[in-house]
Amino acid sequence: MPGLLGAVAALGLIATAGTAWAQARNIYPTFGVHNPPGFSNCPWKGCVYPRTAGESSDPHFSAFWSTNWTMYRVFKGYAAHPPPYGGKPPAPLKDGEDYEVSYGSTYYDSTVAGPIGKGAMMEHYEKRCLPIFPGSNQYTCSFVSLGDRAFFLTYEQDRPEGMPACCSFSPLNHAPRLHQASPAAPGTWGSIPAK
């Protein structure tokens, strides 16, 4: 019996270590926006871009807010025509050839608190998910952060075959903190590199 109990205990430790290892793989560098700066290879102390006179200030969010937005994902020609843009990307960049347009909504509430942390945010992408997964991104998706955990949602009307309706995206991906210091140079705040 002690041998069996020892084996069960060892399997429990292996399973726990395996779970921790798997979860650690799902912590994505966000330059301090959605997880602590230690998870990103930031060139600046604490992932805070050093501001100089005349540059925009770091964002200070309201306690809760929502917004609808238009996103332009430029995948060709951005070196010659770098952001920020005052609207759609400038000519000679062409929609569908050099960039794609998507629409969505963001809902933010810093007052939510629970057993897995504080803060909540939902980013909803209508008919064009963030292009961070293999295959086409032409489906509706949402990323929901509740406390320190983030979940990925897809919807029945256009969910890719074999993709789940809901899954855990990351064990450490919180909504930006109320007074979030800017993680990157002006004009690139919140950008995610295309894969």
CSV table of C-alpha atoms in Angstrom, one decimal, residues 25-143:
chain,number,residue,atom,x,y,z
A,25,ARG,CA,3.4,28.3,-22.1
A,26,ASN,CA,0.2,30.3,-22.4
A,27,ILE,CA,1.5,33.5,-20.9
A,28,TYR,CA,2.1,35.8,-23.8
A,29,PRO,CA,4.4,38.9,-23.7
A,30,THR,CA,2.3,42.1,-23.7
A,31,PHE,CA,4.9,44.6,-22.6
A,32,GLY,CA,3.2,45.0,-19.2
A,33,VAL,CA,-0.3,45.7,-20.5
A,34,HIS,CA,-2.0,42.4,-19.7
A,35,ASN,CA,0.6,40.7,-17.4
A,36,PRO,CA,3.6,41.8,-15.3
A,37,PRO,CA,6.5,43.3,-17.2
A,38,GLY,CA,8.7,40.3,-16.2
A,39,PHE,CA,6.9,38.2,-18.9
A,40,SER,CA,8.0,40.6,-21.7
A,41,ASN,CA,11.5,41.3,-23.0
A,42,CYS,CA,11.1,45.1,-22.6
A,43,PRO,CA,13.9,47.4,-23.5
A,44,TRP,CA,12.6,49.9,-20.9
A,45,LYS,CA,12.5,49.6,-17.1
A,46,GLY,CA,9.2,48.1,-16.0
A,47,CYS,CA,8.1,48.2,-19.7
A,48,VAL,CA,7.4,51.9,-19.4
A,49,TYR,CA,8.4,53.9,-22.4
A,50,PRO,CA,10.4,56.9,-21.4
A,51,ARG,CA,8.4,60.0,-22.3
A,52,THR,CA,10.0,63.3,-23.3
A,53,ALA,CA,8.5,66.8,-23.5
A,54,GLY,CA,5.8,67.0,-26.2
A,55,GLU,CA,5.1,63.3,-26.4
A,56,SER,CA,1.6,62.0,-25.5
A,57,SER,CA,1.0,61.0,-21.9
A,58,ASP,CA,0.4,57.5,-20.6
A,59,PRO,CA,-3.3,56.5,-20.8
A,60,HIS,CA,-5.5,56.8,-17.7
A,61,PHE,CA,-8.6,54.8,-18.1
A,62,SER,CA,-12.0,55.6,-16.5
A,63,ALA,CA,-13.2,53.0,-14.0
A,64,PHE,CA,-15.5,51.5,-16.7
A,65,TRP,CA,-16.1,52.3,-20.3
A,66,SER,CA,-17.1,50.8,-23.7
A,67,THR,CA,-16.3,51.7,-27.3
A,68,ASN,CA,-16.9,50.5,-30.9
A,69,TRP,CA,-13.8,50.7,-33.1
A,70,THR,CA,-12.4,50.1,-36.6
A,71,MET,CA,-9.0,48.4,-36.8
A,72,TYR,CA,-6.7,48.5,-39.8
A,73,ARG,CA,-4.2,45.6,-39.8
A,74,VAL,CA,-1.4,46.6,-42.2
A,75,PHE,CA,0.6,43.6,-43.4
A,76,LYS,CA,2.5,45.1,-46.4
A,77,GLY,CA,4.1,48.5,-46.9
A,78,TYR,CA,4.1,49.6,-43.3
A,79,ALA,CA,7.8,50.2,-43.2
A,80,ALA,CA,7.4,52.9,-45.9
A,81,HIS,CA,4.1,54.1,-44.4
A,82,PRO,CA,4.4,53.6,-40.6
A,83,PRO,CA,1.6,54.3,-38.2
A,84,PRO,CA,0.0,56.2,-36.5
A,85,TYR,CA,-2.7,57.0,-39.1
A,86,GLY,CA,-5.4,59.6,-38.8
A,87,GLY,CA,-7.9,57.1,-40.1
A,88,LYS,CA,-7.5,54.5,-42.8
A,89,PRO,CA,-3.9,53.8,-44.0
A,90,PRO,CA,-2.7,56.3,-46.6
A,91,ALA,CA,-2.3,55.7,-50.3
A,92,PRO,CA,-0.6,53.9,-51.9
A,93,LEU,CA,-1.7,51.2,-49.4
A,94,LYS,CA,-4.7,49.3,-50.7
A,95,ASP,CA,-7.5,47.6,-48.7
A,96,GLY,CA,-7.4,43.9,-49.1
A,97,GLU,CA,-3.9,44.0,-50.7
A,98,ASP,CA,-1.8,45.8,-48.1
A,99,TYR,CA,-4.2,45.9,-45.2
A,100,GLU,CA,-7.5,44.6,-43.9
A,101,VAL,CA,-10.2,46.3,-42.0
A,102,SER,CA,-12.1,44.9,-39.1
A,103,TYR,CA,-14.7,46.2,-36.6
A,104,GLY,CA,-15.4,45.4,-33.0
A,105,SER,CA,-16.2,46.6,-29.5
A,106,THR,CA,-14.3,46.8,-26.2
A,107,TYR,CA,-16.0,46.7,-22.8
A,108,TYR,CA,-13.9,47.5,-19.7
A,109,ASP,CA,-14.7,47.5,-16.0
A,110,SER,CA,-11.9,47.9,-13.4
A,111,THR,CA,-14.3,47.5,-10.5
A,112,VAL,CA,-15.0,43.8,-11.0
A,113,ALA,CA,-13.3,41.7,-8.3
A,114,GLY,CA,-13.4,38.0,-7.7
A,115,PRO,CA,-11.4,34.9,-6.7
A,116,ILE,CA,-9.2,35.1,-9.8
A,117,GLY,CA,-8.3,38.7,-9.6
A,118,LYS,CA,-9.5,42.2,-10.3
A,119,GLY,CA,-10.7,43.9,-13.5
A,120,ALA,CA,-12.6,42.7,-16.5
A,121,MET,CA,-12.5,43.4,-20.2
A,122,MET,CA,-14.0,42.0,-23.4
A,123,GLU,CA,-12.6,42.7,-26.8
A,124,HIS,CA,-15.1,41.6,-29.5
A,125,TYR,CA,-14.0,41.2,-33.1
A,126,GLU,CA,-16.8,41.0,-35.6
A,127,LYS,CA,-16.2,38.6,-38.6
A,128,ARG,CA,-12.4,39.0,-38.4
A,129,CYS,CA,-10.7,37.6,-35.4
A,130,LEU,CA,-7.2,38.8,-34.4
A,131,PRO,CA,-4.9,36.9,-36.8
A,132,ILE,CA,-2.9,35.1,-34.0
A,133,PHE,CA,-4.0,31.5,-34.7
A,134,PRO,CA,-3.3,29.3,-37.7
A,135,GLY,CA,-5.7,29.5,-40.6
A,136,SER,CA,-8.1,32.1,-41.8
A,137,ASN,CA,-9.2,34.8,-39.3
A,138,GLN,CA,-12.5,35.4,-41.0
A,139,TYR,CA,-14.7,34.5,-38.1
A,140,THR,CA,-16.2,36.3,-35.1
A,141,CYS,CA,-14.4,36.0,-31.8
A,142,SER,CA,-14.0,37.6,-28.3
A,143,PHE,CA,-11.2,37.7,-25.8
